[in-house]
Amino acid sequence: QALAQVSTIDPNAFVREATPRMAKLLGAQDCNEFNHTHRMDTSTRRLLTCSAGPAPASASKCKDPTVRVLTVATDPTSCSFERFQAFARAAALNVSVLIAHDSDTRCTSVRHCKHGFKLRMLLEATASLNPSDLVVYIDGYDAIVVVPPGEDANQAFRERYNRALRRARSSNGILLAAEDNLYVDFGKARSHTKLARIVKAALTNRTSSRYKPYQFINSGGMMAPASSLHALLRGALAAYGQASHWNGKSDQALLAAAYTLGLPESYNVPPLILDWKQSIFGTASRVTWHPRDITIANDSGLINLVTAARPLVYHVPGPKARGYECDFERLAKEGLRVPDDLSKPAARLPPFRGSSAFMSPLVCHTTAFCQIATGSPRTVYCGGMPSPCRQPSDNPPALLVVYNRVSKAGSTTMIEIIRQLARRHGYRLRHGSSVEWISEERTAPSHVSQASTNASITISSIEGMRAQLREYVRLARMGGARSLFEQHMPYVIPYAAHPPDMVRTARVAYINIVREPIARAISFFYYTLYSSSRPANAKAAALRTIGLGNVSLYDCIGPSAGSGALAACAIALARPQLEYFCKPGPKRPQGSAIIGAAAHPANATHSIADLAHCTVDAAMRNVYSGYTVVGLLERIEDTLLLLEHMLPFFFGGAARLAAKIAPQRVTKNEAVYLQPDHSARVKLGELYAADVAFYSQVALHFEQVLRPLRQTPPSTSR
């Protein structure tokens, strides 16, 4: 009955008239109780989507609202708009196109149809939709929609929208696209500039959180129920759309005023929420064009390298001559899947100021539109015309270097070299403190350090470490110092769905140094039990654990030592360095891998015992694809030269500096200890068989990388 009586009434009248009857159906005592428990617009939206039949016991049993994608076309024949539609079709999205025109002029160019007219068109469109529909507005000329394979587009939009609401601790709201560029323009009149100053000041004061990198509104993307979006547009146009406040050009200014200064309560507008993580709307701006924050992940979806979000839309706002076409071309080079109906042979443009460039399918393939009219380009930029757009370098300088240093492989000396280089080159050396080896069981996020000092941080979870590494990248991207982070830990990368080329896109480089396994095992044993660099209580505790008195390595693994002695000495047996190049595995006590190798000698050559994922092949795949440099301690001079060549902004002058620094030894007076004889060394080779195989392959790879660089001048980019 409620639906029948108000079917021809506008959405606000619907809420006013129908809510009391629906509240009664739900069992609420009165409207106040209903509004308090459900919030009027949210509950009404859900009730409208319930299937026919008896009234449900609660609104949560209603089906998901329909997702409707809206865009406005001022020139439906343009190549840019054709590209947007092709990507939307590839994502199986049904886009409703609003053709922009008024009674006097068809909107064939931006100067004939200001953005204010776009808001009025959206106002009319949302009034005609089911109030419960989830509306996604996307700019159609400088944006594309990219949904990772295997995800349903409608469900992906719904899930990310609900996630953004939960993050804002709100049950309903209007999600607005966000960027890191503050742009508010109400016009040139004195009253316009006055309002702009007020809104800019309010935006700056309101968005002061350093952990929200995208803090300003961008009008190229909005998502909310149709009734909520209609209320926002109606209220914003009524409150700030008068000629004395606004010249009708920038819709972004109008939304910024509504966001900062608010709207009258009579419009019943839910909270305005910024998509500051870019979880739906990945928006580029003048600040983020270099370096680019959005790239393509290894699953062909979008990824934001600052927030690790997986946006569904990539929008490049601003003047078209600035080169948004080239940014889409960049994504194609980084792995963007171009829709089949855009993959057509490139057409040749007629000469323009001496240029006769070819257009790629991603830039434009509507040849008729790209013709030069009356000696000047059309209003929508096409790829064959000269532009100042800048493509990112194939070898951009790294913003973060991660040194997940192998223990007892010269890392103490390396840290001393890096400490002096950091002062010389102006980057920060940041220390991690491994109280506990990072394992896959420890996945709860740890506290993320503010990264404002060089003090050590303690992180023992995968997600906590990823968040910390992303924070260092974010600080560098926002103008802060670059960082080199060091910690004894496995191979942890900042992103779960990482880009294929971490250095070129994310600008994160990994380095490490390995050591001949037998020498490393001997060094680690005596360091753990007897080094003067270790606290006396730690050494005493290790000896008590072993329980065999003042033992030598010979006592633990020699011919006369049984399996019990080997197990007792596990605390002093080095973790295989192979484990530093694998992703985090199950939590295991120190030395358990070596005990497992003794129990299963047949498998010891190929992988660490009890770690199926940490094979020699898996570790070498990470060496090949994930590390910029993996050096050898036995060839430390060549390793430093390679670091200088590959990462000059971090390691320039390292070889010359190393010649002046005495090796930093943490295992003192090793010669006084009983050295293992030949039979014990053979036993060590059996226990560390996987490490021996891994080391030999790393040495071969090192030589292959170093050989062509002996005649190559040093790099100047990284």
XYZ file of C-alpha atoms in Angstrom:
718
model
C 0.000 0.000 0.000
C 2.783 2.418 0.883
C 4.526 1.886 -2.433
C 1.324 2.245 -4.441
C 0.303 5.503 -2.796
C 3.619 7.287 -3.234
C 4.814 5.881 -6.559
C 4.485 9.252 -8.296
C 5.936 11.356 -5.488
C 9.509 12.595 -5.413
C 12.024 10.666 -3.237
C 11.895 13.042 -0.277
C 8.107 12.917 -0.212
C 8.358 9.149 -0.465
C 10.508 8.991 2.675
C 8.171 11.355 4.490
C 4.970 9.501 3.552
C 6.028 5.868 3.371
C 8.369 5.526 6.320
C 5.650 5.414 9.049
C 3.873 2.524 7.301
C 7.104 0.614 6.699
C 8.163 1.161 10.284
C 4.934 -0.488 11.375
C 5.611 -3.450 9.084
C 9.005 -3.889 10.699
C 7.471 -3.916 14.134
C 8.830 -0.564 15.323
C 6.627 1.200 17.863
C 6.841 4.589 16.192
C 8.796 6.602 13.658
C 11.337 7.815 16.197
C 12.316 4.261 17.091
C 12.475 3.338 13.410
C 14.671 6.315 12.524
C 16.939 5.785 15.514
C 17.640 2.130 14.775
C 17.762 2.144 10.974
C 18.414 5.720 9.787
C 15.587 6.745 7.500
C 17.277 6.842 4.109
C 19.309 3.644 4.592
C 16.413 1.506 5.769
C 14.097 2.840 3.075
C 16.693 1.991 0.435
C 16.939 -1.591 1.665
C 13.202 -2.075 2.022
C 12.641 -1.084 -1.571
C 14.843 -3.937 -2.788
C 13.103 -6.720 -0.863
C 11.532 -9.444 -2.927
C 7.774 -9.800 -3.110
C 6.031 -11.657 -0.310
C 5.609 -11.236 3.425
C 7.560 -8.408 5.027
C 11.009 -9.568 6.146
C 11.902 -9.681 9.812
C 14.706 -7.206 9.219
C 16.028 -5.074 6.413
C 19.243 -7.123 6.298
C 17.394 -9.886 4.432
C 16.822 -7.680 1.415
C 18.822 -8.356 -1.735
C 21.737 -6.153 -2.717
C 20.838 -2.880 -4.420
C 21.321 -2.547 -8.158
C 24.513 -0.780 -9.245
C 23.944 1.867 -11.929
C 26.862 3.611 -13.636
C 26.139 7.116 -14.930
C 28.255 9.395 -17.057
C 27.658 12.608 -18.985
C 28.590 12.959 -22.656
C 29.176 16.369 -24.192
C 30.384 14.707 -27.402
C 29.396 11.019 -27.675
C 31.473 10.614 -30.855
C 34.814 11.459 -29.277
C 37.602 8.901 -29.160
C 38.057 9.435 -25.424
C 34.440 8.617 -24.704
C 34.622 5.598 -26.983
C 37.580 4.344 -24.945
C 35.620 4.738 -21.678
C 32.691 2.782 -23.096
C 34.953 0.003 -24.374
C 36.503 -0.526 -20.928
C 33.054 -0.446 -19.320
C 31.825 -3.126 -21.752
C 34.882 -5.236 -20.989
C 34.007 -5.013 -17.294
C 30.386 -6.038 -18.037
C 29.085 -2.727 -16.683
C 25.856 -1.240 -17.988
C 26.526 2.492 -18.359
C 23.701 5.005 -18.658
C 24.912 7.905 -20.802
C 23.342 11.309 -20.224
C 23.623 13.367 -23.422
C 24.412 16.928 -22.371
C 22.387 19.605 -24.120
C 20.102 22.499 -23.228
C 17.326 24.308 -25.079
C 19.717 26.640 -26.898
C 22.951 24.834 -27.704
C 24.020 21.228 -28.057
C 26.986 20.710 -25.780
C 29.675 19.799 -28.268
C 32.489 21.469 -26.338
C 33.370 22.310 -22.773
C 32.879 26.032 -23.333
C 29.225 25.467 -24.349
C 28.359 23.162 -21.473
C 29.825 23.980 -18.064
C 30.182 21.390 -15.353
C 27.300 22.960 -13.481
C 24.997 21.686 -16.192
C 26.371 18.206 -15.515
C 25.174 18.451 -11.908
C 21.690 19.439 -13.039
C 21.563 16.489 -15.426
C 22.594 14.140 -12.610
C 19.934 15.714 -10.401
C 17.254 14.887 -12.967
C 18.600 11.393 -13.568
C 18.772 10.411 -9.887
C 15.195 11.627 -9.392
C 14.034 9.149 -12.012
C 15.884 6.147 -10.547
C 14.810 3.746 -7.851
C 15.920 5.464 -4.605
C 17.637 2.253 -3.520
C 19.883 1.962 -6.599
C 23.592 2.389 -5.909
C 24.700 5.052 -8.363
C 28.310 5.315 -9.520
C 29.099 8.512 -11.416
C 32.334 8.500 -13.471
C 33.757 11.137 -15.784
C 33.566 9.631 -19.244
C 36.366 11.354 -21.146
C 39.465 10.977 -19.000
C 38.723 7.774 -17.081
C 38.684 4.022 -17.590
C 37.148 1.162 -15.580
C 39.405 -1.810 -14.811
C 38.036 -4.811 -12.909
C 40.506 -7.631 -12.102
C 39.741 -10.905 -13.898
C 37.501 -13.163 -11.865
C 35.721 -10.329 -10.042
C 32.149 -9.325 -10.769
C 32.117 -5.590 -11.439
C 28.833 -4.842 -9.682
C 29.803 -6.866 -6.627
C 33.254 -5.254 -6.585
C 31.736 -1.764 -6.503
C 29.333 -2.774 -3.720
C 32.010 -4.401 -1.581
C 34.426 -1.498 -1.859
C 31.658 0.992 -1.116
C 30.597 -0.894 2.017
C 34.234 -1.196 3.067
C 34.666 2.581 2.747
C 31.573 3.126 4.902
C 32.933 0.794 7.582
C 36.264 2.588 7.485
C 34.423 5.868 8.068
C 32.356 4.201 10.819
C 29.165 5.190 9.085
C 26.104 3.157 8.149
C 25.416 5.302 5.086
C 27.124 8.039 3.162
C 28.144 9.532 -0.174
C 31.602 8.494 -1.335
C 33.513 11.179 -3.227
C 36.693 10.684 -5.253
C 39.804 12.143 -3.629
C 43.120 13.494 -4.867
C 46.174 15.180 -3.372
C 45.746 18.417 -5.305
C 43.698 21.278 -3.831
C 41.643 22.867 -6.604
C 38.651 25.091 -5.830
C 37.424 27.709 -8.348
C 34.078 29.474 -7.915
C 34.865 32.202 -10.438
C 36.663 35.510 -10.805
C 34.178 37.857 -9.128
C 35.021 39.182 -5.671
C 32.237 37.187 -4.028
C 33.478 34.063 -5.832
C 37.083 34.424 -4.701
C 35.976 35.127 -1.145
C 34.022 31.884 -0.969
C 36.970 30.035 -2.543
C 39.308 31.284 0.196
C 36.890 30.125 2.889
C 36.475 26.662 1.358
C 40.220 26.199 0.778
C 40.991 27.133 4.376
C 38.308 24.761 5.642
C 39.602 21.936 3.427
C 43.178 22.462 4.570
C 42.198 22.477 8.244
C 39.818 19.550 7.926
C 42.188 17.249 6.064
C 45.316 17.439 8.177
C 45.917 13.718 8.739
C 49.328 12.721 7.403
C 48.123 9.134 7.014
C 45.483 10.112 4.449
C 47.516 10.913 1.326
C 44.498 11.930 -0.810
C 42.729 14.597 1.194
C 40.973 16.829 -1.335
C 37.783 16.361 -3.326
C 37.732 15.422 -6.983
C 34.361 15.597 -8.721
C 35.205 12.927 -11.291
C 33.735 10.131 -9.182
C 30.803 9.741 -6.771
C 28.981 6.731 -5.361
C 25.847 6.603 -3.217
C 22.210 5.479 -3.296
C 20.215 7.458 -5.839
C 18.132 9.161 -3.139
C 21.241 10.262 -1.223
C 23.001 11.555 -4.323
C 19.848 13.386 -5.376
C 19.647 15.068 -1.966
C 23.294 16.151 -2.177
C 22.954 17.659 -5.650
C 19.712 19.408 -4.816
C 21.130 20.838 -1.600
C 24.469 21.914 -3.110
C 22.849 23.686 -6.058
C 20.355 25.429 -3.782
C 22.882 26.480 -1.130
C 25.892 27.444 -3.270
C 24.698 27.462 -6.885
C 23.535 31.070 -7.043
C 25.356 33.412 -9.428
C 26.636 35.449 -6.478
C 28.517 32.391 -5.197
C 29.446 30.425 -8.311
C 29.977 30.985 -12.019
C 28.558 27.569 -12.940
C 31.831 26.169 -14.253
C 33.489 23.944 -11.631
C 31.307 21.254 -10.097
C 34.268 20.376 -7.875
C 34.017 23.753 -6.128
C 30.338 23.189 -5.387
C 30.971 19.758 -3.870
C 33.913 21.102 -1.861
C 31.650 23.748 -0.353
C 29.052 21.136 0.560
C 31.761 18.949 2.102
C 33.408 21.650 4.205
C 30.637 24.142 4.970
C 27.737 21.690 5.098
C 24.165 21.793 3.820
C 20.866 22.628 5.528
C 19.433 19.732 7.541
C 16.171 19.976 5.625
C 17.810 18.260 2.640
C 18.538 15.141 4.723
C 21.971 14.609 3.123
C 23.960 11.711 4.603
C 27.647 12.169 5.501
C 30.057 13.021 2.690
C 33.020 10.624 2.807
C 36.279 11.007 0.912
C 37.704 7.939 -0.779
C 41.105 8.843 0.695
C 42.526 5.348 0.126
C 41.332 5.444 -3.508
C 39.615 2.127 -2.920
C 37.201 2.802 -5.835
C 38.321 5.970 -7.609
C 42.017 6.037 -8.452
C 42.553 9.699 -9.246
C 45.760 11.184 -10.622
C 46.564 14.855 -10.166
C 49.292 17.337 -10.909
C 51.124 16.189 -7.803
C 51.006 12.455 -8.512
C 51.843 12.462 -12.202
C 55.473 12.050 -11.334
C 55.897 9.641 -9.750
C 52.730 7.774 -10.732
C 50.866 6.237 -7.809
C 48.624 3.943 -9.885
C 49.990 0.988 -11.816
C 48.952 -2.510 -12.898
C 49.293 -5.404 -10.450
C 50.234 -8.963 -11.288
C 46.537 -9.924 -11.597
C 45.925 -7.243 -14.301
C 43.952 -5.021 -11.907
C 44.815 -1.522 -10.721
C 46.875 -0.973 -7.580
C 47.671 2.202 -5.688
C 51.300 2.011 -4.606
C 50.825 4.397 -1.671
C 47.747 2.901 0.011
C 47.860 -0.635 -1.493
C 44.187 -0.146 -2.459
C 42.745 -1.826 -5.556
C 40.702 0.908 -7.299
C 38.231 0.083 -10.047
C 38.439 3.429 -11.848
C 41.482 5.370 -13.041
C 40.763 9.035 -13.655
C 43.300 11.575 -14.920
C 41.737 15.024 -14.472
C 43.050 18.368 -15.590
C 43.696 20.064 -18.954
C 43.793 17.487 -21.702
C 46.924 18.991 -23.263
C 48.757 17.918 -20.104
C 48.763 14.408 -21.466
C 46.211 12.097 -19.871
C 46.339 10.023 -23.044
C 49.962 9.216 -22.358
C 49.114 8.063 -18.849
C 46.761 5.442 -20.271
C 49.530 4.449 -22.659
C 51.828 4.056 -19.653
C 49.358 1.680 -18.025
C 49.210 -0.355 -21.235
C 52.995 -0.751 -21.131
C 52.762 -1.844 -17.502
C 50.247 -4.602 -18.240
C 46.804 -3.014 -18.727
C 44.503 -5.286 -20.717
C 43.144 -3.266 -23.633
C 39.597 -4.309 -24.695
C 39.417 -6.272 -27.902
C 37.189 -3.733 -29.624
C 39.885 -1.088 -29.146
C 42.684 -3.282 -30.468
C 42.448 -2.102 -34.036
C 45.261 -1.061 -36.392
C 46.476 2.428 -35.617
C 45.297 5.128 -38.006
C 47.619 7.737 -39.384
C 46.937 11.376 -38.578
C 47.315 14.112 -41.137
C 50.352 16.343 -40.560
C 49.971 18.877 -37.754
C 52.731 21.415 -37.276
C 55.167 19.130 -38.962
C 54.096 16.071 -37.003
C 52.740 12.852 -38.490
C 52.575 10.540 -35.485
C 50.683 7.270 -35.280
C 47.817 6.808 -32.855
C 47.628 3.696 -30.731
C 44.251 1.972 -30.225
C 44.258 3.038 -26.585
C 44.630 6.713 -27.438
C 42.149 7.014 -30.281
C 40.807 5.001 -33.166
C 37.870 7.142 -34.258
C 39.672 8.577 -37.252
C 36.938 11.022 -38.218
C 37.066 12.681 -34.827
C 40.840 12.988 -34.862
C 40.944 14.941 -38.086
C 42.316 18.440 -37.745
C 39.518 21.009 -38.081
C 40.257 24.525 -39.338
C 43.945 24.240 -38.496
C 43.509 23.644 -34.768
C 42.912 20.516 -32.650
C 39.490 19.626 -31.323
C 38.647 20.111 -27.671
C 39.369 16.521 -26.648
C 43.047 15.694 -26.889
C 44.107 13.032 -29.400
C 47.355 11.110 -29.250
C 48.864 12.227 -32.564
C 48.975 15.905 -31.596
C 52.050 17.384 -29.940
C 51.823 17.327 -26.129
C 54.095 17.928 -23.129
C 53.155 14.645 -21.482
C 56.016 12.899 -19.738
C 56.432 9.155 -19.704
C 58.109 7.766 -16.579
C 61.696 6.653 -16.943
C 62.418 2.996 -17.540
C 64.886 3.232 -14.631
C 63.420 5.659 -12.087
C 65.359 6.319 -8.882
C 64.331 4.042 -6.026
C 62.477 5.652 -3.139
C 63.085 2.765 -0.755
C 65.825 0.140 -0.569
C 65.076 -2.932 1.563
C 68.098 -4.808 2.911
C 66.659 -7.946 4.529
C 70.149 -8.834 5.606
C 71.362 -12.384 6.015
C 72.925 -12.924 9.437
C 76.675 -13.547 9.583
C 77.183 -12.429 5.983
C 79.050 -9.172 6.481
C 75.915 -7.219 7.339
C 77.485 -5.380 10.304
C 80.207 -3.960 8.057
C 77.614 -3.117 5.411
C 75.492 -1.215 7.933
C 78.503 0.893 8.918
C 79.153 1.699 5.244
C 75.483 2.532 4.683
C 75.384 4.741 7.791
C 78.134 6.949 6.389
C 76.668 6.922 2.871
C 73.270 7.995 4.250
C 74.819 11.163 5.650
C 76.588 11.813 2.357
C 73.594 11.223 0.065
C 70.828 12.526 2.319
C 68.657 9.443 2.801
C 67.489 7.855 6.047
C 68.819 4.583 7.385
C 65.916 2.939 9.180
C 66.406 -0.066 11.433
C 64.082 -2.940 12.166
C 64.417 -4.940 15.343
C 63.594 -8.612 14.843
C 62.424 -9.780 18.228
C 60.693 -12.626 16.430
C 61.188 -13.992 12.914
C 58.275 -12.964 10.697
C 56.131 -16.012 9.968
C 52.873 -16.602 8.145
C 51.035 -17.279 11.425
C 51.652 -13.713 12.547
C 49.372 -11.846 10.137
C 47.601 -9.419 12.466
C 48.748 -5.852 11.645
C 51.364 -4.542 14.034
C 51.708 -0.915 15.030
C 52.989 1.122 12.106
C 55.761 3.478 13.135
C 55.467 7.136 12.231
C 58.846 6.707 10.561
C 59.937 10.160 11.688
C 63.166 9.086 13.385
C 65.960 6.599 12.883
C 64.990 4.647 15.989
C 64.501 0.906 15.627
C 60.977 -0.407 15.145
C 59.668 -3.814 16.151
C 57.306 -5.497 13.706
C 56.666 -9.221 13.667
C 53.662 -9.579 11.323
C 53.491 -9.728 7.542
C 50.810 -7.052 7.209
C 52.539 -4.837 9.755
C 55.792 -4.981 7.806
C 54.017 -4.327 4.511
C 52.295 -1.292 5.990
C 55.607 0.004 7.352
C 57.355 -0.325 3.986
C 54.452 1.438 2.232
C 54.712 4.248 4.771
C 58.368 4.808 3.858
C 57.402 4.922 0.165
C 54.569 7.364 0.903
C 56.864 9.715 2.815
C 59.358 9.776 -0.051
C 56.630 10.333 -2.656
C 55.316 13.303 -0.691
C 58.696 15.001 -0.707
C 60.380 13.405 2.285
C 63.743 11.727 2.376
C 64.286 8.382 0.715
C 64.947 5.453 3.018
C 67.039 2.320 3.333
C 65.408 -0.175 5.677
C 67.398 -3.041 7.185
C 66.282 -6.044 9.207
C 66.943 -9.765 9.516
C 63.745 -11.058 7.910
C 62.354 -13.140 5.040
C 61.351 -11.705 1.678
C 58.379 -9.421 2.433
C 57.159 -7.028 -0.264
C 54.906 -4.004 0.390
C 51.961 -5.235 -1.696
C 50.027 -8.492 -1.660
C 49.092 -7.991 -5.332
C 52.402 -6.539 -6.374
C 53.336 -4.951 -9.697
C 55.531 -7.188 -11.850
C 58.449 -4.724 -11.911
C 58.814 -3.494 -8.335
C 61.637 -1.037 -9.039
C 60.239 0.629 -12.160
C 56.681 1.073 -10.878
C 56.679 0.903 -7.073
C 60.267 2.214 -6.930
C 61.227 -0.239 -4.205
C 64.571 -2.048 -4.571
C 65.731 -5.116 -2.649
C 69.373 -5.977 -1.938
C 71.173 -8.672 0.034
C 74.535 -10.402 0.459
C 75.088 -14.130 0.874
C 78.052 -16.051 2.234
C 79.602 -19.462 1.627
C 77.295 -21.662 3.773
C 79.905 -23.692 5.679
C 81.915 -20.647 6.783
C 78.698 -18.874 7.738
C 77.474 -21.810 9.852
C 80.777 -21.928 11.770
C 80.727 -18.174 12.348
C 77.124 -18.216 13.550
C 77.758 -21.044 16.021
C 80.641 -19.322 17.785
C 78.918 -15.940 17.645
C 75.818 -17.312 19.381
C 77.714 -19.009 22.219
C 80.920 -17.053 22.749
C 81.079 -13.705 20.923
C 82.078 -10.781 23.111
C 79.595 -8.691 21.123
C 76.658 -10.605 22.604
C 75.342 -9.936 26.127
C 76.690 -12.366 28.704
C 73.218 -13.405 29.833
C 72.229 -14.304 26.247
C 75.304 -16.488 25.826
C 74.744 -18.152 29.208
C 71.118 -18.848 28.329
C 72.155 -20.470 25.038
C 74.695 -22.683 26.781
C 72.124 -23.703 29.403
C 69.722 -24.656 26.618
C 72.341 -26.895 25.050
C 73.252 -28.366 28.442
C 76.569 -29.840 27.312
C 78.935 -27.378 28.962
C 81.349 -25.259 26.896
C 80.851 -27.051 23.607
C 82.492 -26.668 20.227
C 80.840 -27.183 16.867
C 82.752 -30.490 16.702
C 80.903 -31.672 19.828
C 77.551 -31.010 18.140
C 78.090 -32.460 14.673
C 81.315 -34.477 14.865
C 81.485 -38.238 14.230
C 81.030 -38.992 17.939
C 78.023 -36.651 18.335
C 74.656 -38.351 18.224
C 71.273 -37.046 17.144
C 70.592 -35.897 20.695
C 73.629 -33.615 20.703
C 72.639 -32.172 17.334
C 69.138 -31.447 18.589
C 70.499 -29.867 21.773
C 72.758 -27.581 19.718
C 69.916 -26.402 17.450
C 69.838 -22.940 19.033
C 73.379 -22.306 17.796
C 72.796 -23.567 14.254
C 72.307 -20.811 11.695
C 69.017 -20.316 9.945
C 69.622 -21.251 6.276
C 70.151 -18.118 4.215
C 67.822 -19.615 1.631
C 65.008 -18.698 4.045
C 65.777 -14.976 3.670
C 64.789 -15.160 -0.005
C 61.459 -16.940 0.471
C 58.163 -15.535 1.594
C 57.353 -16.006 5.308
C 56.574 -19.595 6.188
C 55.309 -21.441 9.247
C 56.638 -20.403 12.624
C 59.546 -22.661 13.589
C 62.201 -22.621 16.317
C 65.793 -21.662 15.536
C 67.759 -24.520 13.956
C 64.742 -26.724 13.255
C 65.448 -26.652 9.504
C 68.878 -28.185 10.076
C 67.459 -30.851 12.366
C 64.898 -31.632 9.671
C 67.657 -31.863 7.053
C 69.437 -34.426 9.212
C 66.220 -36.464 9.491
C 65.405 -36.238 5.748
C 68.739 -36.073 3.890
C 67.140 -36.998 0.552
C 65.213 -33.709 0.438
C 67.950 -31.501 1.856
C 69.501 -30.630 -1.507
C 66.321 -29.121 -2.941
C 64.513 -27.372 -0.102
C 64.505 -26.512 3.562
C 63.020 -29.393 5.512
C 59.355 -28.950 6.458
C 59.063 -25.848 4.212
C 57.562 -26.952 0.928
C 57.333 -23.397 -0.418
C 60.996 -22.540 0.266
C 62.745 -24.481 -2.448
C 65.944 -23.440 -4.176
C 63.923 -22.712 -7.328
C 61.434 -20.526 -5.432
C 64.229 -18.539 -3.800
C 66.029 -18.077 -7.120
C 62.827 -16.816 -8.755
C 62.754 -14.060 -6.152
C 66.458 -13.360 -6.724
C 65.864 -12.990 -10.464
C 62.656 -10.921 -10.308
C 62.654 -9.227 -6.922
C 66.228 -8.177 -6.135
C 68.246 -5.421 -7.709
C 71.494 -6.792 -6.290
C 72.373 -10.019 -4.473
C 76.105 -9.908 -3.741
C 78.710 -12.282 -2.365
C 80.639 -11.615 0.839
C 83.654 -13.375 -0.632
C 83.622 -10.773 -3.432
C 82.634 -7.745 -1.414
C 84.566 -5.281 -3.619
C 82.706 -6.414 -6.738
C 79.444 -6.390 -4.771
C 79.955 -2.748 -3.776
C 80.821 -1.813 -7.362
C 77.602 -3.461 -8.535
C 75.600 -1.587 -5.882
C 77.196 1.674 -7.016
C 76.213 0.963 -10.588
C 72.627 -0.103 -9.899
C 71.745 2.265 -7.019
C 74.080 5.279 -7.265
C 71.812 7.566 -5.204
C 72.223 5.167 -2.290
C 75.659 3.594 -2.837
C 77.689 6.125 -4.838
C 81.259 6.010 -3.490
C 80.683 2.812 -1.492
C 83.754 0.971 -2.774
C 86.123 3.823 -1.966
C 84.552 4.284 1.465
C 84.786 0.567 2.256
C 88.552 0.655 1.704
C 88.819 3.119 4.596
C 86.598 1.178 7.004
C 87.950 -1.765 8.940
C 85.712 -4.855 8.803
C 83.247 -4.815 11.681
C 83.645 -8.245 13.279
C 81.127 -9.391 15.845
C 82.687 -12.844 16.333
C 85.905 -12.145 18.249
C 88.968 -14.375 18.618
C 87.472 -17.148 16.545
C 90.888 -18.760 16.170
C 90.970 -19.871 19.827
C 87.987 -22.186 19.319
C 88.310 -25.765 18.211
C 87.682 -25.737 14.462
C 85.665 -28.597 12.920
C 87.747 -31.167 11.107
C 87.136 -32.435 7.581
C 84.485 -34.949 8.637
C 82.561 -32.274 10.535
C 82.710 -29.951 7.544
C 81.341 -32.727 5.362
C 78.522 -33.125 7.880
C 77.837 -29.366 7.698
C 77.670 -29.661 3.921
C 75.016 -32.349 4.256
C 72.991 -30.337 6.767
C 73.179 -27.175 4.676
C 72.861 -28.895 1.285
C 70.005 -26.627 0.148
C 72.051 -23.578 1.107
C 75.081 -24.893 -0.799
C 72.970 -25.389 -3.936
C 71.382 -21.962 -3.540
C 74.746 -20.256 -3.011
C 76.216 -21.787 -6.157
C 73.301 -20.526 -8.270
C 73.499 -17.047 -6.725
C 77.242 -16.952 -7.475
C 76.582 -17.864 -11.100
C 73.872 -15.184 -11.385
C 76.183 -12.626 -9.764
C 78.875 -13.285 -12.322
C 76.408 -13.028 -15.208
C 75.151 -9.640 -13.963
C 78.606 -8.297 -13.238
C 80.313 -9.310 -16.479
C 78.566 -6.876 -18.893
C 78.766 -4.041 -16.369
C 82.549 -4.019 -16.242
C 82.570 -1.993 -19.480
C 79.314 -0.055 -18.781
C 79.333 3.443 -17.218
C 77.483 3.775 -13.900
C 73.729 4.348 -13.932
C 72.482 7.832 -13.094
C 68.822 7.037 -12.473
C 68.436 4.851 -9.420
